[in-house]
Every structure is written in C-alpha cells, then in structure tokens.
Amino acid sequence: MAAVKVKTGRAGANARTESGGRPPRHRPGRRGRLRLSRRGRRIRTGIAVLLLVGLTWLGFSIGGALTAPGTDSTAARLAEWGRTHHLGWAVTTLEQKQYAMNKPATGGSVVGGVPTVHPVDPAGGSSTGSTTQRGPRLAAPPAPIRPLAPSRLAREGQWQALFGVGKHTAARVAFLRPDTTHTSYLVDVVWMDPSLLRFKLFPGYQVPGPPMTAPDQLLGADAKSVLATFNSGFQMGDSHGGYWQNGRTIKRLRSGAASMVLSKDGHLSVKAWPGGPPGHQVVAVRQNLSLLIQGGKISPLVSSANTKTWGVTVGNKDFVWRTGIGVRADGSIVFVVGPALNVQTLATILQRAGAINAMELDINPEWTNYLTYTHTTSGGAVPHRLGTDTMPSLVRYLQPSSRDFVGVFAR
C-alpha cells in the first residue's frame, strides 16, 4: 500500500488544506463580539469618568481659589493657584512677558513733587504737631536721606512725621526718587521707633502654609489698636528660607538665610540665621532670600542673577515694585516700598536710610504695601495709604489675608 504524505506545520495565514485552499478564518461568535463590545464600552466609560473627575476637580479647585476669602485680585488668585499646582513655570513665563511689556518709564519728573504728610493721630484725624517731641529714651530722629537722583526736589529725602504714640513721634516717612533714570517715580521710606512700637507677625491662610492657630487678619483688640501694617516675604517655595512661629515649624529654617526675627517683647531684628532652634525669647522667624546688607555693607550678591538669591519670577535687575526692611545701629527699623526698583537700588536706599542689616521682602504691586490706621470713636480701624502706594485694597488686613504680614502697635 503506498505511503500517504501528510503535510505538517503551524496553522496560520499561509497554511493550506490538502486541497490547496486556505483554511477558513476563525471569526468570533456572537458571544465573543459581545465581550469585545462590552470591553470597549468599559474602556470608553472609564476614560469619560476620569475626564469628568479631572474636570470636576479642576473646576472645584480653581473655583475654590477664586472664591477664597480676602481681597486678592482674580489675576493674583489664578497665579497663586498655578504656582501651587505645579504650573509655576507657566506663571513665571507670563509674568516675565508682562514685565517686559510694562517697563517703568525713564526720565521725566514727579508730578506734584514730594507730597506733604500730615501726621496721623491714631485716635482719629490728623495731628496738629503733638507728635514731634522726643523723650530721653527714644531713638534719635534719623538724618535726612541723600537722594540718588541729581537736583534734589523740595523735601526729597527729608523725614516727615507719620504717626505718634502719646506726644512722641513713633514713625516718620521720607520720599525720594529711586535712581538717576526713573526720575518720575517716588519711593517711600518709613522709619519706626522700637522704643514706642512693637511688632507682631500674622500668618496668612495660604502663606506660609497650613492654617495656624494665630489669626490671619486684624481682629478684636488688634484691630482696635493697630497703628500700621506692612507685607512680609515671598511664597515659601520661592523664598529659599523657612518659617517658624510660636514653637511650630512650617518650613525648616535655613542657616544663613535673611531672617526677620520677632521676639516676645515685640522687638524686630534682621539677621542672617545662625542655625539651630530659635531661643525661648523668639516668637517668630520669617526668612526670605539672602541679606541685602550685612554689617552696613551691601552684599556683592545684588549683582548675581542666581534665582536662588533673588527669586524666579523677576531677576535682580528688573525694575518693579519691591519692599525691604532693615535695622539701624540704634535698633530703629526702616521699611522701603516703591516702584521702579531693582535689587541694587533697593539695597542702596536701605543703606542710605541707615540700615546695617537689611533684607528684601515681597515684590509686585499686588503684594507690596505699607498702611497706617486711624480709629473711630467706636474703635473701628480706618486704613490709609502712603503717598505713592498703589496696593489694590485698603482693607486687605481687616479681612482674611492669604499671605503673612506684620502689624505695628504701641508699646
């Protein structure tokens, strides 16, 4: 009987039957098609659910930022939301483009000249001069500030009484142009006497971080007695420093960082942090960048473009609204706020105001401010701007504040 040859091999697309034809393709039955259809629907449904959850979260997240308490503008709220949700690079790019398109004017003159300040009586209204005396233990009035721009304006760099405690001048203000180029702007310099005044740090509900037990606005006795307020530092992620208050570390303090230190007795100092835990007399430490001035000398780092030194959004050479605080040799405090400042001119003005140690605080007109307060007969606080301050809202600190700030009170 003749042997029959049998072809063997893997069944597949090229396999053939003995008759030479291709085997019939396997087609899924009705049940298989149903399984594939159901699987596809589950995948599509899962994607749709994920998108819906994502969009819902995004809506609630942005909505929460826009409806949060306080007086921050919509633009500021969206920018802060972006920074806290890993979109800082996009916010920084947009802000840098904005700065490039809105550089301060050069040349020109100050419209109206240097303003005349009428000393404020915190009890209400203007003082008639009772805040010009000085007691034996009070800080000596500072010498006039030498202007940076040529051809001194009338009253430029001259100290004027701002507000008093009792019959004594507790704070003075001077106005001067920021440099030889931006001559149509004025910068405000405030001098404060620590023998008459005490300082208190208030945390914001967003900055420095998680909500704290301390209030984020002026309330009760603080609202009835506040004399002045001013802004604090950057967002903690941009400050390259830490925050410690009332025994609680919100962000670890960095050795060598510029530090605003507030003590139990209400004194304020500015120093490079020496390391280690705060002493038992310290109630708060707020760090921001590196010292502008140390030992009376301007830091060579003011010429550095390092973002770890002066922040990411704007560099050290950009002319924007800036603030800074310093301590003088006699312990008195100077605070600078104004437009068209870069890091070098901010440091120079602080130095000419007598600061031996000084640091930069917050920047940009949304966050920079110095407010004074009078009080109604019922104790209500009435805020007032300085001559050139353009902050968006006068009642910023009478409502919950998103960022920390410093309150100034009588001793």
mmCIF file of C-alpha atoms in Angstrom:
data_model
loop_
_atom_site.group_PDB
_atom_site.id
_atom_site.type_symbol
_atom_site.label_atom_id
_atom_site.label_comp_id
_atom_site.label_asym_id
_atom_site.label_seq_id
_atom_site.Cartn_x
_atom_site.Cartn_y
_atom_site.Cartn_z
ATOM 1 C CA MET A 1 0.000 0.000 0.000
ATOM 2 C CA ALA A 2 1.517 3.327 -0.976
ATOM 3 C CA ALA A 3 2.509 5.657 1.852
ATOM 4 C CA VAL A 4 0.475 8.799 2.123
ATOM 5 C CA LYS A 5 2.400 12.059 2.653
ATOM 6 C CA VAL A 6 0.948 14.298 5.286
ATOM 7 C CA LYS A 7 1.935 17.980 5.419
ATOM 8 C CA THR A 8 2.581 19.276 8.887
ATOM 9 C CA GLY A 9 3.172 22.834 10.002
ATOM 10 C CA ARG A 10 1.809 25.742 12.005
ATOM 11 C CA ALA A 11 -1.693 26.718 11.094
ATOM 12 C CA GLY A 12 -1.799 30.365 10.152
ATOM 13 C CA ALA A 13 -2.306 32.759 7.349
ATOM 14 C CA ASN A 14 -0.080 30.725 4.966
ATOM 15 C CA ALA A 15 -1.370 27.270 5.948
ATOM 16 C CA ARG A 16 -3.283 25.391 3.296
ATOM 17 C CA THR A 17 -5.587 22.390 3.252
ATOM 18 C CA GLU A 18 -4.760 19.214 1.345
ATOM 19 C CA SER A 19 -6.850 20.501 -1.470
ATOM 20 C CA GLY A 20 -4.647 23.602 -1.667
ATOM 21 C CA GLY A 21 -7.136 26.150 -0.336
ATOM 22 C CA ARG A 22 -6.736 28.367 2.732
ATOM 23 C CA PRO A 23 -8.410 27.236 5.923
ATOM 24 C CA PRO A 24 -11.436 29.281 6.945
ATOM 25 C CA ARG A 25 -10.605 32.205 9.242
ATOM 26 C CA HIS A 26 -11.837 31.997 12.782
ATOM 27 C CA ARG A 27 -14.470 34.612 13.357
ATOM 28 C CA PRO A 28 -15.652 35.416 16.867
ATOM 29 C CA GLY A 29 -19.092 34.227 17.578
ATOM 30 C CA ARG A 30 -21.900 36.365 18.886
ATOM 31 C CA ARG A 31 -20.719 35.875 22.457
ATOM 32 C CA GLY A 32 -17.170 36.928 21.551
ATOM 33 C CA ARG A 33 -18.393 40.024 19.765
ATOM 34 C CA LEU A 34 -20.461 40.933 22.796
ATOM 35 C CA ARG A 35 -17.420 40.522 25.057
ATOM 36 C CA LEU A 36 -15.319 42.819 22.812
ATOM 37 C CA SER A 37 -18.107 45.363 22.620
ATOM 38 C CA ARG A 38 -18.557 45.376 26.388
ATOM 39 C CA ARG A 39 -14.804 45.716 26.940
ATOM 40 C CA GLY A 40 -14.661 48.710 24.587
ATOM 41 C CA ARG A 41 -17.581 50.342 26.318
ATOM 42 C CA ARG A 42 -15.923 49.828 29.700
ATOM 43 C CA ILE A 43 -12.709 51.447 28.451
ATOM 44 C CA ARG A 44 -14.561 54.393 26.934
ATOM 45 C CA THR A 45 -16.661 54.770 30.073
ATOM 46 C CA GLY A 46 -13.539 54.661 32.243
ATOM 47 C CA ILE A 47 -11.872 57.374 30.163
ATOM 48 C CA ALA A 48 -15.012 59.509 30.305
ATOM 49 C CA VAL A 49 -15.239 59.088 34.082
ATOM 50 C CA LEU A 50 -11.585 60.043 34.509
ATOM 51 C CA LEU A 51 -12.070 63.122 32.335
ATOM 52 C CA LEU A 52 -15.205 64.067 34.244
ATOM 53 C CA VAL A 53 -13.468 63.615 37.596
ATOM 54 C CA GLY A 54 -10.491 65.633 36.372
ATOM 55 C CA LEU A 55 -12.632 68.458 35.043
ATOM 56 C CA THR A 56 -14.781 68.440 38.189
ATOM 57 C CA TRP A 57 -11.692 68.599 40.401
ATOM 58 C CA LEU A 58 -10.243 71.366 38.239
ATOM 59 C CA GLY A 59 -13.465 73.336 38.455
ATOM 60 C CA PHE A 60 -13.720 72.961 42.213
ATOM 61 C CA SER A 61 -10.006 73.691 42.670
ATOM 62 C CA ILE A 62 -9.983 76.883 40.607
ATOM 63 C CA GLY A 63 -13.405 77.827 41.931
ATOM 64 C CA GLY A 64 -12.106 77.436 45.459
ATOM 65 C CA ALA A 65 -9.172 79.713 44.684
ATOM 66 C CA LEU A 66 -11.428 82.354 43.132
ATOM 67 C CA THR A 67 -13.933 82.304 45.984
ATOM 68 C CA ALA A 68 -11.405 82.138 48.832
ATOM 69 C CA PRO A 69 -11.735 84.917 51.426
ATOM 70 C CA GLY A 70 -9.756 88.126 51.245
ATOM 71 C CA THR A 71 -9.146 90.903 48.751
ATOM 72 C CA ASP A 72 -6.666 89.333 46.302
ATOM 73 C CA SER A 73 -7.410 90.145 42.658
ATOM 74 C CA THR A 74 -8.592 87.469 40.224
ATOM 75 C CA ALA A 75 -5.258 87.576 38.392
ATOM 76 C CA ALA A 76 -3.351 87.121 41.648
ATOM 77 C CA ARG A 77 -5.592 84.223 42.719
ATOM 78 C CA LEU A 78 -5.114 82.409 39.400
ATOM 79 C CA ALA A 79 -1.360 82.987 39.514
ATOM 80 C CA GLU A 80 -1.110 81.671 43.071
ATOM 81 C CA TRP A 81 -3.264 78.662 42.132
ATOM 82 C CA GLY A 82 -0.927 77.913 39.250
ATOM 83 C CA ARG A 83 2.164 78.142 41.437
ATOM 84 C CA THR A 84 0.739 75.720 43.981
ATOM 85 C CA HIS A 85 -0.338 73.238 41.278
ATOM 86 C CA HIS A 86 2.999 72.744 39.503
ATOM 87 C CA LEU A 87 2.331 75.435 36.885
ATOM 88 C CA GLY A 88 4.831 77.907 38.258
ATOM 89 C CA TRP A 89 6.842 77.723 35.038
ATOM 90 C CA ALA A 90 3.817 78.948 33.044
ATOM 91 C CA VAL A 91 3.011 81.726 35.526
ATOM 92 C CA THR A 92 6.645 82.837 35.563
ATOM 93 C CA THR A 93 6.786 82.953 31.755
ATOM 94 C CA LEU A 94 3.620 85.058 31.567
ATOM 95 C CA GLU A 95 4.798 87.419 34.308
ATOM 96 C CA GLN A 96 8.180 87.890 32.656
ATOM 97 C CA LYS A 97 6.455 88.793 29.390
ATOM 98 C CA GLN A 98 4.236 91.227 31.280
ATOM 99 C CA TYR A 99 7.258 92.897 32.896
ATOM 100 C CA ALA A 100 8.993 93.143 29.529
ATOM 101 C CA MET A 101 5.960 94.917 28.039
ATOM 102 C CA ASN A 102 5.368 97.217 31.030
ATOM 103 C CA LYS A 103 8.768 98.549 31.979
ATOM 104 C CA PRO A 104 8.729 101.729 34.080
ATOM 105 C CA ALA A 105 9.183 104.999 32.231
ATOM 106 C CA THR A 106 12.577 106.638 32.184
ATOM 107 C CA GLY A 107 13.230 110.336 32.618
ATOM 108 C CA GLY A 108 10.542 112.850 33.417
ATOM 109 C CA SER A 109 9.671 114.497 36.699
ATOM 110 C CA VAL A 110 7.483 113.718 39.696
ATOM 111 C CA VAL A 111 4.006 115.124 39.109
ATOM 112 C CA GLY A 112 3.155 117.364 42.038
ATOM 113 C CA GLY A 113 6.569 116.920 43.633
ATOM 114 C CA VAL A 114 7.196 115.333 47.019
ATOM 115 C CA PRO A 115 3.942 115.090 48.997
ATOM 116 C CA THR A 116 3.465 116.802 52.329
ATOM 117 C CA VAL A 117 2.383 114.402 55.049
ATOM 118 C CA HIS A 118 0.053 115.449 57.832
ATOM 119 C CA PRO A 119 0.943 113.440 60.956
ATOM 120 C CA VAL A 120 -1.767 110.958 61.832
ATOM 121 C CA ASP A 121 -3.269 110.791 65.292
ATOM 122 C CA PRO A 122 -4.262 107.115 65.674
ATOM 123 C CA ALA A 123 -7.260 108.189 67.763
ATOM 124 C CA GLY A 124 -8.685 109.708 64.596
ATOM 125 C CA GLY A 125 -7.916 112.563 62.233
ATOM 126 C CA SER A 126 -4.667 114.453 61.752
ATOM 127 C CA SER A 127 -2.293 115.606 64.431
ATOM 128 C CA THR A 128 -1.534 119.296 64.872
ATOM 129 C CA GLY A 129 2.089 118.701 65.733
ATOM 130 C CA SER A 130 1.907 116.886 69.059
ATOM 131 C CA THR A 131 3.931 114.027 67.581
ATOM 132 C CA THR A 132 7.160 115.978 67.147
ATOM 133 C CA GLN A 133 8.690 115.678 70.631
ATOM 134 C CA ARG A 134 11.301 113.146 71.685
ATOM 135 C CA GLY A 135 11.746 111.688 75.145
ATOM 136 C CA PRO A 136 15.089 110.826 76.765
ATOM 137 C CA ARG A 137 14.950 107.093 75.961
ATOM 138 C CA LEU A 138 13.545 107.360 72.455
ATOM 139 C CA ALA A 139 15.513 106.777 69.279
ATOM 140 C CA ALA A 140 17.087 109.892 67.812
ATOM 141 C CA PRO A 141 15.457 111.203 64.623
ATOM 142 C CA PRO A 142 17.349 109.878 61.596
ATOM 143 C CA ALA A 143 19.424 112.167 59.410
ATOM 144 C CA PRO A 144 17.927 113.121 56.025
ATOM 145 C CA ILE A 145 18.458 110.578 53.254
ATOM 146 C CA ARG A 146 20.826 111.619 50.494
ATOM 147 C CA PRO A 147 18.864 111.293 47.207
ATOM 148 C CA LEU A 148 20.104 109.037 44.432
ATOM 149 C CA ALA A 149 18.845 111.329 41.664
ATOM 150 C CA PRO A 150 20.521 114.674 40.899
ATOM 151 C CA SER A 151 18.964 118.076 41.589
ATOM 152 C CA ARG A 152 17.235 117.367 44.886
ATOM 153 C CA LEU A 153 13.495 118.068 44.883
ATOM 154 C CA ALA A 154 11.919 120.141 47.623
ATOM 155 C CA ARG A 155 11.526 117.897 50.714
ATOM 156 C CA GLU A 156 13.147 114.928 48.926
ATOM 157 C CA GLY A 157 14.797 112.664 51.478
ATOM 158 C CA GLN A 158 13.503 114.792 54.370
ATOM 159 C CA TRP A 159 11.743 112.966 57.194
ATOM 160 C CA GLN A 160 8.151 113.939 57.944
ATOM 161 C CA ALA A 161 6.197 112.790 60.996
ATOM 162 C CA LEU A 162 3.838 109.945 60.051
ATOM 163 C CA PHE A 163 2.140 108.956 63.317
ATOM 164 C CA GLY A 164 2.810 109.147 67.007
ATOM 165 C CA VAL A 165 2.310 107.456 70.339
ATOM 166 C CA GLY A 166 1.197 109.882 73.010
ATOM 167 C CA LYS A 167 3.114 113.097 72.414
ATOM 168 C CA HIS A 168 6.048 111.439 70.705
ATOM 169 C CA THR A 169 6.768 110.731 67.051
ATOM 170 C CA ALA A 170 6.741 106.968 66.576
ATOM 171 C CA ALA A 171 7.142 106.809 62.789
ATOM 172 C CA ARG A 172 8.435 109.100 60.057
ATOM 173 C CA VAL A 173 8.369 108.877 56.281
ATOM 174 C CA ALA A 174 10.656 110.234 53.572
ATOM 175 C CA PHE A 175 10.191 110.192 49.801
ATOM 176 C CA LEU A 176 12.916 110.042 47.168
ATOM 177 C CA ARG A 177 13.387 109.056 43.558
ATOM 178 C CA PRO A 178 14.755 105.526 43.055
ATOM 179 C CA ASP A 179 17.750 106.366 40.848
ATOM 180 C CA THR A 180 19.081 108.723 38.183
ATOM 181 C CA THR A 181 16.996 107.104 35.425
ATOM 182 C CA HIS A 182 13.467 106.594 36.761
ATOM 183 C CA THR A 183 13.032 110.180 37.864
ATOM 184 C CA SER A 184 9.238 110.375 37.613
ATOM 185 C CA TYR A 185 8.703 107.922 40.489
ATOM 186 C CA LEU A 186 8.910 108.232 44.261
ATOM 187 C CA VAL A 187 9.878 105.569 46.780
ATOM 188 C CA ASP A 188 8.543 105.636 50.368
ATOM 189 C CA VAL A 189 10.926 105.074 53.276
ATOM 190 C CA VAL A 190 9.371 104.596 56.719
ATOM 191 C CA TRP A 191 11.350 104.881 59.961
ATOM 192 C CA MET A 192 9.889 103.296 63.115
ATOM 193 C CA ASP A 193 10.939 103.766 66.743
ATOM 194 C CA PRO A 194 11.052 100.404 68.600
ATOM 195 C CA SER A 195 11.039 102.134 71.979
ATOM 196 C CA LEU A 196 7.477 103.245 71.203
ATOM 197 C CA LEU A 197 6.338 100.473 68.890
ATOM 198 C CA ARG A 198 6.077 96.705 68.957
ATOM 199 C CA PHE A 199 5.806 94.333 66.005
ATOM 200 C CA LYS A 200 3.694 91.212 65.525
ATOM 201 C CA LEU A 201 3.736 88.668 62.684
ATOM 202 C CA PHE A 202 0.369 87.416 61.392
ATOM 203 C CA PRO A 203 0.340 84.238 59.246
ATOM 204 C CA GLY A 204 -1.754 84.139 56.072
ATOM 205 C CA TYR A 205 -4.216 81.347 55.407
ATOM 206 C CA GLN A 206 -2.172 80.220 52.362
ATOM 207 C CA VAL A 207 1.317 81.545 53.096
ATOM 208 C CA PRO A 208 3.290 80.287 54.982
ATOM 209 C CA GLY A 209 1.365 77.026 54.719
ATOM 210 C CA PRO A 210 -1.250 75.005 56.583
ATOM 211 C CA PRO A 211 -3.700 77.063 58.639
ATOM 212 C CA MET A 212 -2.321 78.087 62.014
ATOM 213 C CA THR A 213 -3.976 78.882 65.312
ATOM 214 C CA ALA A 214 -2.913 82.534 65.034
ATOM 215 C CA PRO A 215 -5.413 84.816 63.232
ATOM 216 C CA ASP A 216 -4.840 85.696 59.572
ATOM 217 C CA GLN A 217 -6.364 89.176 59.916
ATOM 218 C CA LEU A 218 -6.688 92.046 62.372
ATOM 219 C CA LEU A 219 -9.353 91.133 64.897
ATOM 220 C CA GLY A 220 -10.602 92.362 68.253
ATOM 221 C CA ALA A 221 -8.015 94.261 70.280
ATOM 222 C CA ASP A 222 -5.524 94.123 67.401
ATOM 223 C CA ALA A 223 -7.954 95.851 65.032
ATOM 224 C CA LYS A 224 -8.751 98.485 67.657
ATOM 225 C CA SER A 225 -5.106 99.308 68.397
ATOM 226 C CA VAL A 226 -3.160 98.734 65.165
ATOM 227 C CA LEU A 227 -1.070 101.692 64.006
ATOM 228 C CA ALA A 228 0.390 100.270 60.785
ATOM 229 C CA THR A 229 0.795 97.099 58.748
ATOM 230 C CA PHE A 230 3.224 96.035 56.053
ATOM 231 C CA ASN A 231 3.749 92.991 53.844
ATOM 232 C CA SER A 232 6.039 90.095 54.611
ATOM 233 C CA GLY A 233 8.015 87.898 52.186
ATOM 234 C CA PHE A 234 7.606 85.642 49.153
ATOM 235 C CA GLN A 235 5.650 82.425 48.913
ATOM 236 C CA MET A 236 7.608 79.847 50.865
ATOM 237 C CA GLY A 237 8.534 77.880 47.748
ATOM 238 C CA ASP A 238 10.188 80.986 46.294
ATOM 239 C CA SER A 239 11.679 82.388 49.500
ATOM 240 C CA HIS A 240 14.536 79.870 49.810
ATOM 241 C CA GLY A 241 14.004 80.044 53.526
ATOM 242 C CA GLY A 242 11.807 78.856 56.347
ATOM 243 C CA TYR A 243 9.034 79.941 58.676
ATOM 244 C CA TRP A 244 8.769 79.295 62.414
ATOM 245 C CA GLN A 245 6.132 80.731 64.741
ATOM 246 C CA ASN A 246 5.002 80.027 68.291
ATOM 247 C CA GLY A 247 7.011 76.822 68.528
ATOM 248 C CA ARG A 248 5.770 75.423 65.216
ATOM 249 C CA THR A 249 7.972 74.869 62.170
ATOM 250 C CA ILE A 250 6.011 75.442 58.967
ATOM 251 C CA LYS A 251 9.126 75.206 56.840
ATOM 252 C CA ARG A 252 12.565 74.370 58.181
ATOM 253 C CA LEU A 253 14.768 77.392 58.858
ATOM 254 C CA ARG A 254 17.830 77.643 56.633
ATOM 255 C CA SER A 255 21.184 78.623 58.104
ATOM 256 C CA GLY A 256 22.476 81.855 56.584
ATOM 257 C CA ALA A 257 19.109 82.938 55.163
ATOM 258 C CA ALA A 258 17.937 86.523 55.626
ATOM 259 C CA SER A 259 15.624 86.420 58.633
ATOM 260 C CA MET A 260 13.090 88.787 60.159
ATOM 261 C CA VAL A 261 13.045 87.791 63.829
ATOM 262 C CA LEU A 262 10.294 88.880 66.219
ATOM 263 C CA SER A 263 10.655 88.496 69.971
ATOM 264 C CA LYS A 264 8.211 88.157 72.861
ATOM 265 C CA ASP A 265 8.716 91.782 73.841
ATOM 266 C CA GLY A 266 7.679 92.947 70.371
ATOM 267 C CA HIS A 267 11.112 93.842 69.032
ATOM 268 C CA LEU A 268 12.037 93.108 65.436
ATOM 269 C CA SER A 269 15.516 92.361 64.131
ATOM 270 C CA VAL A 270 17.024 91.409 60.776
ATOM 271 C CA LYS A 271 19.920 88.966 60.588
ATOM 272 C CA ALA A 272 21.445 86.009 58.793
ATOM 273 C CA TRP A 273 20.067 82.971 60.602
ATOM 274 C CA PRO A 274 22.873 81.432 62.710
ATOM 275 C CA GLY A 275 21.376 77.946 62.670
ATOM 276 C CA GLY A 276 19.793 75.892 65.382
ATOM 277 C CA PRO A 277 16.387 76.350 67.008
ATOM 278 C CA PRO A 278 15.087 79.825 67.926
ATOM 279 C CA GLY A 279 15.694 80.920 71.501
ATOM 280 C CA HIS A 280 12.976 80.999 74.140
ATOM 281 C CA GLN A 281 12.555 84.767 73.660
ATOM 282 C CA VAL A 282 11.710 84.389 69.957
ATOM 283 C CA VAL A 283 8.078 84.085 68.839
ATOM 284 C CA ALA A 284 8.518 84.125 65.053
ATOM 285 C CA VAL A 285 11.169 83.839 62.344
ATOM 286 C CA ARG A 286 10.325 84.702 58.745
ATOM 287 C CA GLN A 287 13.054 84.031 56.186
ATOM 288 C CA ASN A 288 13.298 85.439 52.667
ATOM 289 C CA LEU A 289 16.252 85.093 50.289
ATOM 290 C CA SER A 290 19.688 86.386 51.374
ATOM 291 C CA LEU A 291 20.670 89.551 53.219
ATOM 292 C CA LEU A 292 20.872 92.694 51.088
ATOM 293 C CA ILE A 293 23.012 94.450 53.671
ATOM 294 C CA GLN A 294 25.137 92.895 56.395
ATOM 295 C CA GLY A 295 27.287 94.859 58.788
ATOM 296 C CA GLY A 296 26.470 98.062 56.911
ATOM 297 C CA LYS A 297 27.816 96.753 53.595
ATOM 298 C CA ILE A 298 25.728 95.922 50.539
ATOM 299 C CA SER A 299 26.084 92.270 49.607
ATOM 300 C CA PRO A 300 28.014 91.555 46.398
ATOM 301 C CA LEU A 301 25.190 89.121 45.584
ATOM 302 C CA VAL A 302 22.986 92.041 44.491
ATOM 303 C CA SER A 303 24.751 91.710 41.129
ATOM 304 C CA SER A 304 24.038 87.972 40.923
ATOM 305 C CA ALA A 305 21.380 86.688 38.539
ATOM 306 C CA ASN A 306 21.022 83.483 40.577
ATOM 307 C CA THR A 307 17.310 82.730 41.016
ATOM 308 C CA LYS A 308 18.064 81.106 44.377
ATOM 309 C CA THR A 309 19.251 84.505 45.569
ATOM 310 C CA TRP A 310 16.544 86.867 44.307
ATOM 311 C CA GLY A 311 13.661 84.675 43.148
ATOM 312 C CA VAL A 312 12.425 83.066 39.956
ATOM 313 C CA THR A 313 9.801 85.434 38.560
ATOM 314 C CA VAL A 314 11.953 88.511 38.208
ATOM 315 C CA GLY A 315 15.698 88.798 38.448
ATOM 316 C CA ASN A 316 17.800 91.193 40.425
ATOM 317 C CA LYS A 317 17.979 93.727 37.585
ATOM 318 C CA ASP A 318 14.265 94.071 36.806
ATOM 319 C CA PHE A 319 12.735 97.394 37.860
ATOM 320 C CA VAL A 320 9.493 96.539 39.664
ATOM 321 C CA TRP A 321 7.634 97.302 42.876
ATOM 322 C CA ARG A 322 9.756 95.999 45.744
ATOM 323 C CA THR A 323 9.888 96.170 49.520
ATOM 324 C CA GLY A 324 12.664 95.729 52.026
ATOM 325 C CA ILE A 325 13.225 96.039 55.751
ATOM 326 C CA GLY A 326 16.324 96.876 57.749
ATOM 327 C CA VAL A 327 17.523 97.570 61.263
ATOM 328 C CA ARG A 328 19.712 100.568 62.104
ATOM 329 C CA ALA A 329 22.566 100.665 64.603
ATOM 330 C CA ASP A 330 20.279 102.145 67.280
ATOM 331 C CA GLY A 331 17.707 99.364 66.769
ATOM 332 C CA SER A 332 15.204 101.504 64.879
ATOM 333 C CA ILE A 333 13.536 99.948 61.850
ATOM 334 C CA VAL A 334 13.368 101.204 58.259
ATOM 335 C CA PHE A 335 10.940 99.879 55.655
ATOM 336 C CA VAL A 336 11.138 100.712 51.934
ATOM 337 C CA VAL A 337 8.286 100.340 49.439
ATOM 338 C CA GLY A 338 8.146 101.699 45.926
ATOM 339 C CA PRO A 339 8.135 101.259 42.151
ATOM 340 C CA ALA A 340 10.949 101.090 39.595
ATOM 341 C CA LEU A 341 13.365 99.382 41.983
ATOM 342 C CA ASN A 342 15.878 96.679 41.249
ATOM 343 C CA VAL A 343 17.769 94.824 43.968
ATOM 344 C CA GLN A 344 20.737 97.205 43.824
ATOM 345 C CA THR A 345 18.691 100.392 44.207
ATOM 346 C CA LEU A 346 16.563 98.830 46.964
ATOM 347 C CA ALA A 347 19.730 97.965 48.869
ATOM 348 C CA THR A 348 21.216 101.410 48.263
ATOM 349 C CA ILE A 349 18.140 103.207 49.620
ATOM 350 C CA LEU A 350 18.058 100.959 52.702
ATOM 351 C CA GLN A 351 21.740 101.658 53.285
ATOM 352 C CA ARG A 352 21.287 105.415 52.914
ATOM 353 C CA ALA A 353 18.404 105.188 55.387
ATOM 354 C CA GLY A 354 20.915 103.830 57.890
ATOM 355 C CA ALA A 355 20.277 100.078 57.773
ATOM 356 C CA ILE A 356 23.194 97.943 58.941
ATOM 357 C CA ASN A 357 21.323 94.691 58.241
ATOM 358 C CA ALA A 358 18.546 94.510 55.651
ATOM 359 C CA MET A 359 16.583 92.044 53.561
ATOM 360 C CA GLU A 360 14.190 92.098 50.626
ATOM 361 C CA LEU A 361 10.545 91.311 51.317
ATOM 362 C CA ASP A 362 7.755 90.786 48.780
ATOM 363 C CA ILE A 363 7.642 92.318 45.297
ATOM 364 C CA ASN A 364 4.991 93.327 42.710
ATOM 365 C CA PRO A 365 2.196 95.858 43.352
ATOM 366 C CA GLU A 366 -0.309 93.129 44.246
ATOM 367 C CA TRP A 367 1.668 92.324 47.410
ATOM 368 C CA THR A 368 3.709 95.397 48.400
ATOM 369 C CA ASN A 369 2.155 97.797 50.901
ATOM 370 C CA TYR A 370 2.507 99.928 53.993
ATOM 371 C CA LEU A 371 -0.738 101.089 55.616
ATOM 372 C CA THR A 372 -1.384 103.358 58.580
ATOM 373 C CA TYR A 373 -4.588 103.344 60.627
ATOM 374 C CA THR A 374 -6.782 105.775 62.488
ATOM 375 C CA HIS A 375 -9.680 104.660 64.671
ATOM 376 C CA THR A 376 -13.265 105.734 65.002
ATOM 377 C CA THR A 377 -14.818 106.543 68.364
ATOM 378 C CA SER A 378 -16.217 103.009 68.411
ATOM 379 C CA GLY A 379 -12.756 101.543 67.828
ATOM 380 C CA GLY A 380 -13.092 100.677 64.153
ATOM 381 C CA ALA A 381 -9.839 100.683 62.172
ATOM 382 C CA VAL A 382 -9.650 103.055 59.192
ATOM 383 C CA PRO A 383 -6.698 102.269 56.861
ATOM 384 C CA HIS A 384 -4.704 104.872 54.893
ATOM 385 C CA ARG A 385 -2.169 104.534 52.091
ATOM 386 C CA LEU A 386 1.194 106.217 51.941
ATOM 387 C CA GLY A 387 1.778 108.810 49.245
ATOM 388 C CA THR A 388 2.820 106.536 46.366
ATOM 389 C CA ASP A 389 1.409 103.168 47.426
ATOM 390 C CA THR A 390 -0.989 101.649 44.881
ATOM 391 C CA MET A 391 -1.930 98.391 46.573
ATOM 392 C CA PRO A 392 -5.311 97.069 45.373
ATOM 393 C CA SER A 393 -7.239 97.086 48.645
ATOM 394 C CA LEU A 394 -7.035 99.214 51.772
ATOM 395 C CA VAL A 395 -8.893 96.631 53.851
ATOM 396 C CA ARG A 396 -6.573 93.749 52.970
ATOM 397 C CA TYR A 397 -5.644 93.000 56.569
ATOM 398 C CA LEU A 398 -9.081 93.709 58.009
ATOM 399 C CA GLN A 399 -10.196 90.586 56.141
ATOM 400 C CA PRO A 400 -8.551 87.156 55.995
ATOM 401 C CA SER A 401 -5.171 87.592 54.312
ATOM 402 C CA SER A 402 -3.750 84.934 52.006
ATOM 403 C CA ARG A 403 -0.186 85.970 52.919
ATOM 404 C CA ASP A 404 1.530 86.731 56.179
ATOM 405 C CA PHE A 405 2.035 90.343 57.256
ATOM 406 C CA VAL A 406 3.400 92.424 60.124
ATOM 407 C CA GLY A 407 1.273 94.562 62.424
ATOM 408 C CA VAL A 408 2.686 97.597 64.259
ATOM 409 C CA PHE A 409 1.295 98.547 67.678
ATOM 410 C CA ALA A 410 2.067 100.950 70.515
ATOM 411 C CA ARG A 411 4.038 99.569 73.446
#
